[in-house]
C-alpha cells in the first residue's frame, strides 16, 4: 500500500535529519509518496505566513506527517510554537504524545526502557490566560491549566492499553496532586476509574519532582508513565538526557481515533548552533519515522528500522554518513 506522507522539514537541522529519515524509510522498502510542505521560521520571515488554512487542509488529507523542527533565532518565541506546532496538535486532535526511551546501563543508572505518554492538547498549553495592564508596573499575567475529564481520560486509557501490551504491565501516573489540588484531583480520579478496567496492569503514582530524581537515578522503576502536558514536556527532555542524548529522543503525536493524520517528530529543535555543520545526529528523526511506519501498518519495516538504530552505537560521521550507514543495515 502506498502511503501519502506530509513532509515538514522545517528549519535548521530539521531539514538535515528529515532527509536522513526519508533515506532510511526508502531503504526499508516502504512505498510512499512524499508531499513536501515549506513551513517554519524561514517561510515566516520570507512571507509573513505561519500556517495558512489551505495548507492545514492539504496536510489533513495525507496519511501521516513527518516533521523536522520549527524554530528560528530571528522569530519571536511563541510564533511558530503556537502557530504551527500547537495548531497542528489542536486542529488534528493529536491528543497523545508518545516518547519512548531506551538505553543500556550508564554511570548514572542501570538502564532505561520506559515510554512517557504526555497529554498533548490541554493543560497550560491550551492557551488560557491573558494580560491586564500590560507594560505597566501593575501588569498582571495569568496562565490557566485546562483539564477536561474527557481529555484526561482518553489519554490515560491510551497509556493503560500501551502498558497492557508491554511485558511489565506497569503504569505510573506523574503529577503534583499535593499542590495542584484541582487538576491533580481530576487526574487521580480519572486514573483510578480507568485502572479498575485494567486489573492486569499494576499502577503507581509519583509527584513530578520525585520523578525527576528517579528518571536520573533509578529509571528502571518505570515502564509506562502518563502525565500532563507541561510535566511531560519537561520530563521527556530529562528522559532524552539520560538515554543517549537529545539526538536520540523521538516522539509521536497521535490521533488514536484516526480521524486525521498523526505527526511524528524528533524531540529536539532546529539547533541553529550546529545547522549546516553535519554534526546533527539523525537518529531521533529516524526513530520518529519508524514510529510513523508502525502506526500506518508497516510494522515489519518499522521493526527493522528500530533494530538498525538500536544497533548503531558504533556508527559515527556526519549526519549524512550516519543516515546512510543505518539505511544500509535495515
Ligand atoms: P529550537 O529553538 O528550534 O528549539 P534550540 O537550539 O533552542 O532550537 P534544540 O534544537 O533542542 O533547541 O537544541 C538544544 C541543543 O542540543 C543544541 O544547541 C544542539 O547543540 C543540541 N542538539 C539538538 N539536536 C541535536 C541533534 N540531533 N544532534 C546533535 N545535537 C543536537
PDB file of C-alpha atoms in Angstrom, residues 6-284:
ATOM      1  CA  UNK A   6       3.266  15.074   4.548  1.00  0.00           C
ATOM      2  CA  UNK A   7       6.916  16.082   4.952  1.00  0.00           C
ATOM      3  CA  UNK A   8       7.538  19.216   7.036  1.00  0.00           C
ATOM      4  CA  UNK A   9      11.352  19.508   7.287  1.00  0.00           C
ATOM      5  CA  UNK A  10      11.122  22.987   8.889  1.00  0.00           C
ATOM      6  CA  UNK A  11      14.258  24.850   9.874  1.00  0.00           C
ATOM      7  CA  UNK A  12      17.924  24.339  10.707  1.00  0.00           C
ATOM      8  CA  UNK A  13      18.885  20.744  11.377  1.00  0.00           C
ATOM      9  CA  UNK A  14      15.207  19.792  10.868  1.00  0.00           C
ATOM     10  CA  UNK A  15      15.789  19.690   7.110  1.00  0.00           C
ATOM     11  CA  UNK A  16      19.022  17.707   7.515  1.00  0.00           C
ATOM     12  CA  UNK A  17      17.662  14.979   9.808  1.00  0.00           C
ATOM     13  CA  UNK A  18      14.397  14.658   7.843  1.00  0.00           C
ATOM     14  CA  UNK A  19      16.369  13.869   4.671  1.00  0.00           C
ATOM     15  CA  UNK A  20      18.154  11.056   6.518  1.00  0.00           C
ATOM     16  CA  UNK A  21      14.896   9.702   7.948  1.00  0.00           C
ATOM     17  CA  UNK A  22      13.429   9.508   4.436  1.00  0.00           C
ATOM     18  CA  UNK A  23      16.611   7.827   3.190  1.00  0.00           C
ATOM     19  CA  UNK A  24      16.065   5.091   5.777  1.00  0.00           C
ATOM     20  CA  UNK A  25      12.318   4.775   5.058  1.00  0.00           C
ATOM     21  CA  UNK A  26      13.186   4.259   1.380  1.00  0.00           C
ATOM     22  CA  UNK A  27      15.832   1.671   2.256  1.00  0.00           C
ATOM     23  CA  UNK A  28      13.240  -0.188   4.350  1.00  0.00           C
ATOM     24  CA  UNK A  29      11.326  -0.787   1.124  1.00  0.00           C
ATOM     25  CA  UNK A  30       8.209   1.162   2.108  1.00  0.00           C
ATOM     26  CA  UNK A  31       6.153   2.528  -0.779  1.00  0.00           C
ATOM     27  CA  UNK A  32       5.386   6.184  -0.099  1.00  0.00           C
ATOM     28  CA  UNK A  33       4.664   9.466  -1.813  1.00  0.00           C
ATOM     29  CA  UNK A  34       6.330  12.452  -0.127  1.00  0.00           C
ATOM     30  CA  UNK A  35       4.185  15.600  -0.123  1.00  0.00           C
ATOM     31  CA  UNK A  36       6.571  18.394   0.925  1.00  0.00           C
ATOM     32  CA  UNK A  37       5.376  21.481   2.824  1.00  0.00           C
ATOM     33  CA  UNK A  38       7.502  24.590   3.191  1.00  0.00           C
ATOM     34  CA  UNK A  39       6.655  25.719   6.735  1.00  0.00           C
ATOM     35  CA  UNK A  40       8.723  27.192   9.550  1.00  0.00           C
ATOM     36  CA  UNK A  41      10.779  30.215  10.511  1.00  0.00           C
ATOM     37  CA  UNK A  42      12.352  30.679   7.073  1.00  0.00           C
ATOM     38  CA  UNK A  43       8.946  30.850   5.383  1.00  0.00           C
ATOM     39  CA  UNK A  44       7.556  33.137   8.058  1.00  0.00           C
ATOM     40  CA  UNK A  45      10.436  35.593   7.644  1.00  0.00           C
ATOM     41  CA  UNK A  46      10.101  35.456   3.848  1.00  0.00           C
ATOM     42  CA  UNK A  47       6.303  35.698   3.521  1.00  0.00           C
ATOM     43  CA  UNK A  48       4.809  36.522   6.922  1.00  0.00           C
ATOM     44  CA  UNK A  49       2.811  33.269   6.722  1.00  0.00           C
ATOM     45  CA  UNK A  50       2.823  30.739   9.542  1.00  0.00           C
ATOM     46  CA  UNK A  51       0.285  28.023   8.667  1.00  0.00           C
ATOM     47  CA  UNK A  52      -2.304  29.130   6.093  1.00  0.00           C
ATOM     48  CA  UNK A  53      -5.721  27.413   6.430  1.00  0.00           C
ATOM     49  CA  UNK A  54      -5.454  25.930   2.936  1.00  0.00           C
ATOM     50  CA  UNK A  55      -2.105  24.309   3.826  1.00  0.00           C
ATOM     51  CA  UNK A  56      -3.581  22.869   7.011  1.00  0.00           C
ATOM     52  CA  UNK A  57      -6.345  21.260   4.930  1.00  0.00           C
ATOM     53  CA  UNK A  58      -3.791  19.791   2.490  1.00  0.00           C
ATOM     54  CA  UNK A  59      -1.894  18.310   5.442  1.00  0.00           C
ATOM     55  CA  UNK A  60      -5.135  16.941   6.881  1.00  0.00           C
ATOM     56  CA  UNK A  61      -5.692  14.978   3.654  1.00  0.00           C
ATOM     57  CA  UNK A  62      -2.442  12.983   3.990  1.00  0.00           C
ATOM     58  CA  UNK A  63      -1.917   9.641   5.768  1.00  0.00           C
ATOM     59  CA  UNK A  64       0.757  10.773   8.250  1.00  0.00           C
ATOM     60  CA  UNK A  65       3.136  13.666   8.907  1.00  0.00           C
ATOM     61  CA  UNK A  66       6.909  13.596   9.344  1.00  0.00           C
ATOM     62  CA  UNK A  67       8.245  16.823  10.819  1.00  0.00           C
ATOM     63  CA  UNK A  68      11.840  18.014  11.325  1.00  0.00           C
ATOM     64  CA  UNK A  69      11.954  21.085  13.568  1.00  0.00           C
ATOM     65  CA  UNK A  70      10.345  24.508  13.596  1.00  0.00           C
ATOM     66  CA  UNK A  71      12.444  27.330  15.029  1.00  0.00           C
ATOM     67  CA  UNK A  72      14.496  30.332  14.007  1.00  0.00           C
ATOM     68  CA  UNK A  73      16.647  32.729  16.048  1.00  0.00           C
ATOM     69  CA  UNK A  74      15.044  35.750  14.312  1.00  0.00           C
ATOM     70  CA  UNK A  75      11.450  34.710  15.039  1.00  0.00           C
ATOM     71  CA  UNK A  76       9.918  35.754  18.362  1.00  0.00           C
ATOM     72  CA  UNK A  77       9.230  32.914  20.828  1.00  0.00           C
ATOM     73  CA  UNK A  78       5.698  31.574  20.501  1.00  0.00           C
ATOM     74  CA  UNK A  79       5.054  32.468  16.853  1.00  0.00           C
ATOM     75  CA  UNK A  80       5.996  29.074  15.429  1.00  0.00           C
ATOM     76  CA  UNK A  81       5.199  27.070  18.561  1.00  0.00           C
ATOM     77  CA  UNK A  82       1.635  28.400  18.786  1.00  0.00           C
ATOM     78  CA  UNK A  83       1.164  28.957  15.041  1.00  0.00           C
ATOM     79  CA  UNK A  84       2.396  25.613  13.737  1.00  0.00           C
ATOM     80  CA  UNK A  85       3.203  23.005  16.393  1.00  0.00           C
ATOM     81  CA  UNK A  86       0.317  23.620  18.802  1.00  0.00           C
ATOM     82  CA  UNK A  87      -2.101  24.498  15.978  1.00  0.00           C
ATOM     83  CA  UNK A  88      -1.461  21.131  14.306  1.00  0.00           C
ATOM     84  CA  UNK A  89      -1.907  19.338  17.646  1.00  0.00           C
ATOM     85  CA  UNK A  90      -5.252  21.034  18.286  1.00  0.00           C
ATOM     86  CA  UNK A  91      -6.595  21.011  14.706  1.00  0.00           C
ATOM     87  CA  UNK A  92      -5.723  17.345  14.112  1.00  0.00           C
ATOM     88  CA  UNK A  93      -6.634  16.327  17.685  1.00  0.00           C
ATOM     89  CA  UNK A  94      -3.204  14.802  18.320  1.00  0.00           C
ATOM     90  CA  UNK A  95      -4.084  14.187  21.935  1.00  0.00           C
ATOM     91  CA  UNK A  96      -1.396  11.676  22.839  1.00  0.00           C
ATOM     92  CA  UNK A  97       2.322  12.394  22.729  1.00  0.00           C
ATOM     93  CA  UNK A  98       4.357   9.178  22.900  1.00  0.00           C
ATOM     94  CA  UNK A  99       8.037   9.400  23.838  1.00  0.00           C
ATOM     95  CA  UNK A 100       9.970   6.151  24.207  1.00  0.00           C
ATOM     96  CA  UNK A 101      13.366   5.962  25.933  1.00  0.00           C
ATOM     97  CA  UNK A 102      15.772   3.045  25.809  1.00  0.00           C
ATOM     98  CA  UNK A 103      19.416   2.843  26.852  1.00  0.00           C
ATOM     99  CA  UNK A 104      21.849   0.411  28.421  1.00  0.00           C
ATOM    100  CA  UNK A 105      23.448   0.881  31.856  1.00  0.00           C
ATOM    101  CA  UNK A 106      25.355   4.146  32.377  1.00  0.00           C
ATOM    102  CA  UNK A 107      27.352   5.919  35.095  1.00  0.00           C
ATOM    103  CA  UNK A 108      24.046   7.204  36.489  1.00  0.00           C
ATOM    104  CA  UNK A 109      21.811   4.131  36.413  1.00  0.00           C
ATOM    105  CA  UNK A 110      21.186   0.510  35.406  1.00  0.00           C
ATOM    106  CA  UNK A 111      19.481   1.166  32.109  1.00  0.00           C
ATOM    107  CA  UNK A 112      16.287   2.687  30.738  1.00  0.00           C
ATOM    108  CA  UNK A 113      13.284   1.150  28.987  1.00  0.00           C
ATOM    109  CA  UNK A 114      10.299   3.410  29.506  1.00  0.00           C
ATOM    110  CA  UNK A 115       7.699   5.277  27.471  1.00  0.00           C
ATOM    111  CA  UNK A 116       6.172   8.580  28.528  1.00  0.00           C
ATOM    112  CA  UNK A 117       2.587   9.296  27.476  1.00  0.00           C
ATOM    113  CA  UNK A 118       2.093  13.042  27.618  1.00  0.00           C
ATOM    114  CA  UNK A 119      -1.362  14.609  27.299  1.00  0.00           C
ATOM    115  CA  UNK A 120      -0.923  16.809  24.239  1.00  0.00           C
ATOM    116  CA  UNK A 121      -3.887  19.165  23.804  1.00  0.00           C
ATOM    117  CA  UNK A 122      -4.804  20.545  27.241  1.00  0.00           C
ATOM    118  CA  UNK A 123      -3.196  21.749  30.487  1.00  0.00           C
ATOM    119  CA  UNK A 124      -1.259  25.006  30.432  1.00  0.00           C
ATOM    120  CA  UNK A 125      -0.701  24.607  26.675  1.00  0.00           C
ATOM    121  CA  UNK A 126      -4.384  25.181  25.873  1.00  0.00           C
ATOM    122  CA  UNK A 127      -3.664  28.908  25.839  1.00  0.00           C
ATOM    123  CA  UNK A 128      -5.982  30.008  28.636  1.00  0.00           C
ATOM    124  CA  UNK A 129      -4.873  33.307  30.133  1.00  0.00           C
ATOM    125  CA  UNK A 130      -4.044  36.862  29.301  1.00  0.00           C
ATOM    126  CA  UNK A 131      -2.585  40.178  30.343  1.00  0.00           C
ATOM    127  CA  UNK A 132      -4.050  43.079  32.252  1.00  0.00           C
ATOM    128  CA  UNK A 133      -2.358  46.494  32.332  1.00  0.00           C
ATOM    129  CA  UNK A 134       0.433  45.153  30.108  1.00  0.00           C
ATOM    130  CA  UNK A 135       3.735  47.043  30.230  1.00  0.00           C
ATOM    131  CA  UNK A 136       2.778  48.998  33.322  1.00  0.00           C
ATOM    132  CA  UNK A 137       4.160  48.498  36.850  1.00  0.00           C
ATOM    133  CA  UNK A 138       0.791  46.925  37.770  1.00  0.00           C
ATOM    134  CA  UNK A 139       0.847  44.375  34.990  1.00  0.00           C
ATOM    135  CA  UNK A 140      -0.949  41.069  35.588  1.00  0.00           C
ATOM    136  CA  UNK A 141      -0.419  37.868  33.574  1.00  0.00           C
ATOM    137  CA  UNK A 142      -2.436  34.679  34.088  1.00  0.00           C
ATOM    138  CA  UNK A 143      -1.853  31.284  32.519  1.00  0.00           C
ATOM    139  CA  UNK A 144      -4.530  28.741  33.325  1.00  0.00           C
ATOM    140  CA  UNK A 145      -4.409  24.967  33.142  1.00  0.00           C
ATOM    141  CA  UNK A 146      -7.352  23.437  31.316  1.00  0.00           C
ATOM    142  CA  UNK A 147      -8.186  19.828  32.179  1.00  0.00           C
ATOM    143  CA  UNK A 148     -11.307  18.117  30.877  1.00  0.00           C
ATOM    144  CA  UNK A 149     -12.455  14.751  32.182  1.00  0.00           C
ATOM    145  CA  UNK A 150     -12.808  13.540  28.574  1.00  0.00           C
ATOM    146  CA  UNK A 151      -9.339  14.752  27.584  1.00  0.00           C
ATOM    147  CA  UNK A 152      -7.606  13.344  30.634  1.00  0.00           C
ATOM    148  CA  UNK A 153      -9.450  10.030  30.497  1.00  0.00           C
ATOM    149  CA  UNK A 154      -8.769   9.268  26.830  1.00  0.00           C
ATOM    150  CA  UNK A 155      -5.055   9.900  27.361  1.00  0.00           C
ATOM    151  CA  UNK A 156      -4.974   7.702  30.468  1.00  0.00           C
ATOM    152  CA  UNK A 157      -6.841   4.942  28.633  1.00  0.00           C
ATOM    153  CA  UNK A 158      -4.249   5.015  25.825  1.00  0.00           C
ATOM    154  CA  UNK A 159      -1.493   4.663  28.446  1.00  0.00           C
ATOM    155  CA  UNK A 160      -3.205   1.659  30.071  1.00  0.00           C
ATOM    156  CA  UNK A 161      -3.559  -0.005  26.662  1.00  0.00           C
ATOM    157  CA  UNK A 162       0.133   0.540  25.998  1.00  0.00           C
ATOM    158  CA  UNK A 163       1.113  -0.792  29.450  1.00  0.00           C
ATOM    159  CA  UNK A 164      -1.031  -3.874  28.819  1.00  0.00           C
ATOM    160  CA  UNK A 165       0.808  -4.533  25.534  1.00  0.00           C
ATOM    161  CA  UNK A 166       4.263  -4.391  27.166  1.00  0.00           C
ATOM    162  CA  UNK A 167       5.983  -7.065  29.188  1.00  0.00           C
ATOM    163  CA  UNK A 168       5.925  -5.455  32.615  1.00  0.00           C
ATOM    164  CA  UNK A 169       2.292  -4.281  32.615  1.00  0.00           C
ATOM    165  CA  UNK A 170       3.069  -1.269  34.783  1.00  0.00           C
ATOM    166  CA  UNK A 171       1.779   2.314  34.603  1.00  0.00           C
ATOM    167  CA  UNK A 172       2.807   5.280  36.762  1.00  0.00           C
ATOM    168  CA  UNK A 173       0.796   8.494  36.998  1.00  0.00           C
ATOM    169  CA  UNK A 174       3.051  11.545  37.398  1.00  0.00           C
ATOM    170  CA  UNK A 175       1.519  14.821  38.609  1.00  0.00           C
ATOM    171  CA  UNK A 176       1.717  17.248  41.505  1.00  0.00           C
ATOM    172  CA  UNK A 177      -1.515  16.344  43.265  1.00  0.00           C
ATOM    173  CA  UNK A 178      -0.334  17.714  46.605  1.00  0.00           C
ATOM    174  CA  UNK A 179      -0.183  21.301  45.274  1.00  0.00           C
ATOM    175  CA  UNK A 180      -2.306  21.315  42.102  1.00  0.00           C
ATOM    176  CA  UNK A 181      -5.266  20.073  44.088  1.00  0.00           C
ATOM    177  CA  UNK A 182      -7.942  20.693  41.439  1.00  0.00           C
ATOM    178  CA  UNK A 183      -6.294  19.437  38.253  1.00  0.00           C
ATOM    179  CA  UNK A 184      -4.376  16.775  40.170  1.00  0.00           C
ATOM    180  CA  UNK A 185      -7.554  15.544  41.820  1.00  0.00           C
ATOM    181  CA  UNK A 186      -9.281  15.177  38.463  1.00  0.00           C
ATOM    182  CA  UNK A 187      -6.275  13.293  37.046  1.00  0.00           C
ATOM    183  CA  UNK A 188      -6.096  10.949  40.047  1.00  0.00           C
ATOM    184  CA  UNK A 189      -9.829  10.178  39.994  1.00  0.00           C
ATOM    185  CA  UNK A 190      -9.814   9.562  36.238  1.00  0.00           C
ATOM    186  CA  UNK A 191      -6.709   7.368  36.643  1.00  0.00           C
ATOM    187  CA  UNK A 192      -8.298   5.289  39.421  1.00  0.00           C
ATOM    188  CA  UNK A 193     -11.544   4.880  37.474  1.00  0.00           C
ATOM    189  CA  UNK A 194      -9.785   3.660  34.320  1.00  0.00           C
ATOM    190  CA  UNK A 195      -7.448   1.438  36.378  1.00  0.00           C
ATOM    191  CA  UNK A 196     -10.473  -0.565  37.511  1.00  0.00           C
ATOM    192  CA  UNK A 197     -10.925  -1.647  33.863  1.00  0.00           C
ATOM    193  CA  UNK A 198      -7.312  -2.919  33.705  1.00  0.00           C
ATOM    194  CA  UNK A 199      -6.838  -5.281  36.670  1.00  0.00           C
ATOM    195  CA  UNK A 200      -3.867  -6.872  34.871  1.00  0.00           C
ATOM    196  CA  UNK A 201      -1.904  -3.561  34.890  1.00  0.00           C
ATOM    197  CA  UNK A 202      -0.062  -2.630  38.116  1.00  0.00           C
ATOM    198  CA  UNK A 203      -0.162   1.086  38.918  1.00  0.00           C
ATOM    199  CA  UNK A 204       1.827   3.659  40.849  1.00  0.00           C
ATOM    200  CA  UNK A 205       1.933   7.410  41.462  1.00  0.00           C
ATOM    201  CA  UNK A 206       4.865   9.833  41.772  1.00  0.00           C
ATOM    202  CA  UNK A 207       4.973  13.574  42.258  1.00  0.00           C
ATOM    203  CA  UNK A 208       6.783  15.171  39.316  1.00  0.00           C
ATOM    204  CA  UNK A 209       9.673  16.378  41.469  1.00  0.00           C
ATOM    205  CA  UNK A 210      10.312  12.859  42.783  1.00  0.00           C
ATOM    206  CA  UNK A 211      10.001  11.521  39.226  1.00  0.00           C
ATOM    207  CA  UNK A 212      12.891  13.817  38.203  1.00  0.00           C
ATOM    208  CA  UNK A 213      15.134  12.084  40.744  1.00  0.00           C
ATOM    209  CA  UNK A 214      14.070   8.592  39.677  1.00  0.00           C
ATOM    210  CA  UNK A 215      14.470   9.440  35.974  1.00  0.00           C
ATOM    211  CA  UNK A 216      18.174  10.042  36.626  1.00  0.00           C
ATOM    212  CA  UNK A 217      18.956   7.610  39.444  1.00  0.00           C
ATOM    213  CA  UNK A 218      16.504   4.724  39.023  1.00  0.00           C
ATOM    214  CA  UNK A 219      14.706   4.864  35.646  1.00  0.00           C
ATOM    215  CA  UNK A 220      14.376   1.070  35.837  1.00  0.00           C
ATOM    216  CA  UNK A 221      11.406   1.747  38.133  1.00  0.00           C
ATOM    217  CA  UNK A 222       9.418   2.892  35.125  1.00  0.00           C
ATOM    218  CA  UNK A 223       7.629   1.028  32.359  1.00  0.00           C
ATOM    219  CA  UNK A 224       4.891   3.393  31.081  1.00  0.00           C
ATOM    220  CA  UNK A 225       4.291   6.866  32.546  1.00  0.00           C
ATOM    221  CA  UNK A 226       1.263   9.067  31.948  1.00  0.00           C
ATOM    222  CA  UNK A 227       1.360  12.761  32.751  1.00  0.00           C
ATOM    223  CA  UNK A 228       0.023  16.180  31.855  1.00  0.00           C
ATOM    224  CA  UNK A 229       1.246  18.392  29.006  1.00  0.00           C
ATOM    225  CA  UNK A 230       3.745  20.619  30.834  1.00  0.00           C
ATOM    226  CA  UNK A 231       5.177  17.937  33.136  1.00  0.00           C
ATOM    227  CA  UNK A 232       5.527  15.651  30.116  1.00  0.00           C
ATOM    228  CA  UNK A 233       7.349  18.298  28.114  1.00  0.00           C
ATOM    229  CA  UNK A 234       9.958  18.812  30.825  1.00  0.00           C
ATOM    230  CA  UNK A 235      10.280  15.172  31.936  1.00  0.00           C
ATOM    231  CA  UNK A 236      10.875  13.953  28.401  1.00  0.00           C
ATOM    232  CA  UNK A 237      13.827  16.294  27.902  1.00  0.00           C
ATOM    233  CA  UNK A 238      15.252  14.722  31.039  1.00  0.00           C
ATOM    234  CA  UNK A 239      14.379  11.287  29.644  1.00  0.00           C
ATOM    235  CA  UNK A 240      16.348  12.147  26.497  1.00  0.00           C
ATOM    236  CA  UNK A 241      19.318  13.320  28.520  1.00  0.00           C
ATOM    237  CA  UNK A 242      19.517  10.048  30.495  1.00  0.00           C
ATOM    238  CA  UNK A 243      19.100   7.782  27.476  1.00  0.00           C
ATOM    239  CA  UNK A 244      21.663   8.704  24.868  1.00  0.00           C
ATOM    240  CA  UNK A 245      21.084  12.431  24.478  1.00  0.00           C
ATOM    241  CA  UNK A 246      18.694  14.704  22.650  1.00  0.00           C
ATOM    242  CA  UNK A 247      19.867  13.395  19.266  1.00  0.00           C
ATOM    243  CA  UNK A 248      18.131  10.092  20.034  1.00  0.00           C
ATOM    244  CA  UNK A 249      14.819  11.241  21.537  1.00  0.00           C
ATOM    245  CA  UNK A 250      11.890  10.536  19.187  1.00  0.00           C
ATOM    246  CA  UNK A 251       8.208  11.321  19.501  1.00  0.00           C
ATOM    247  CA  UNK A 252       4.800  10.569  18.044  1.00  0.00           C
ATOM    248  CA  UNK A 253       1.840  12.948  18.274  1.00  0.00           C
ATOM    249  CA  UNK A 254      -1.081  10.603  17.812  1.00  0.00           C
ATOM    250  CA  UNK A 255      -4.724  10.863  16.943  1.00  0.00           C
ATOM    251  CA  UNK A 256      -5.516   7.318  18.117  1.00  0.00           C
ATOM    252  CA  UNK A 257      -9.098   7.582  16.807  1.00  0.00           C
ATOM    253  CA  UNK A 258      -7.510   8.063  13.349  1.00  0.00           C
ATOM    254  CA  UNK A 259      -9.880  10.866  12.364  1.00  0.00           C
ATOM    255  CA  UNK A 260      -6.841  12.537  10.731  1.00  0.00           C
ATOM    256  CA  UNK A 261      -3.110  12.040  10.185  1.00  0.00           C
ATOM    257  CA  UNK A 262      -0.773  11.653  13.151  1.00  0.00           C
ATOM    258  CA  UNK A 263       2.505  13.563  13.393  1.00  0.00           C
ATOM    259  CA  UNK A 264       5.980  12.193  14.086  1.00  0.00           C
ATOM    260  CA  UNK A 265       8.990  14.345  15.005  1.00  0.00           C
ATOM    261  CA  UNK A 266      12.278  14.315  16.893  1.00  0.00           C
ATOM    262  CA  UNK A 267      12.067  15.930  20.341  1.00  0.00           C
ATOM    263  CA  UNK A 268      14.933  18.304  19.557  1.00  0.00           C
ATOM    264  CA  UNK A 269      14.558  21.668  17.842  1.00  0.00           C
ATOM    265  CA  UNK A 270      16.255  23.347  14.910  1.00  0.00           C
ATOM    266  CA  UNK A 271      19.611  23.720  16.751  1.00  0.00           C
ATOM    267  CA  UNK A 272      20.838  26.746  14.780  1.00  0.00           C
ATOM    268  CA  UNK A 273      24.207  26.431  16.516  1.00  0.00           C
ATOM    269  CA  UNK A 274      25.054  23.257  14.592  1.00  0.00           C
ATOM    270  CA  UNK A 275      22.861  23.674  11.482  1.00  0.00           C
ATOM    271  CA  UNK A 276      24.849  23.203   8.274  1.00  0.00           C
ATOM    272  CA  UNK A 277      27.836  21.635  10.028  1.00  0.00           C
ATOM    273  CA  UNK A 278      26.876  17.988   9.551  1.00  0.00           C
ATOM    274  CA  UNK A 279      27.023  17.410  13.314  1.00  0.00           C
ATOM    275  CA  UNK A 280      23.318  16.736  13.856  1.00  0.00           C
ATOM    276  CA  UNK A 281      22.541  13.200  14.942  1.00  0.00           C
ATOM    277  CA  UNK A 282      19.688  11.966  12.694  1.00  0.00           C
ATOM    278  CA  UNK A 283      18.736   9.014  14.931  1.00  0.00           C
ATOM    279  CA  UNK A 284      15.850  10.823  16.696  1.00  0.00           C
TER     280      UNK A 284
END
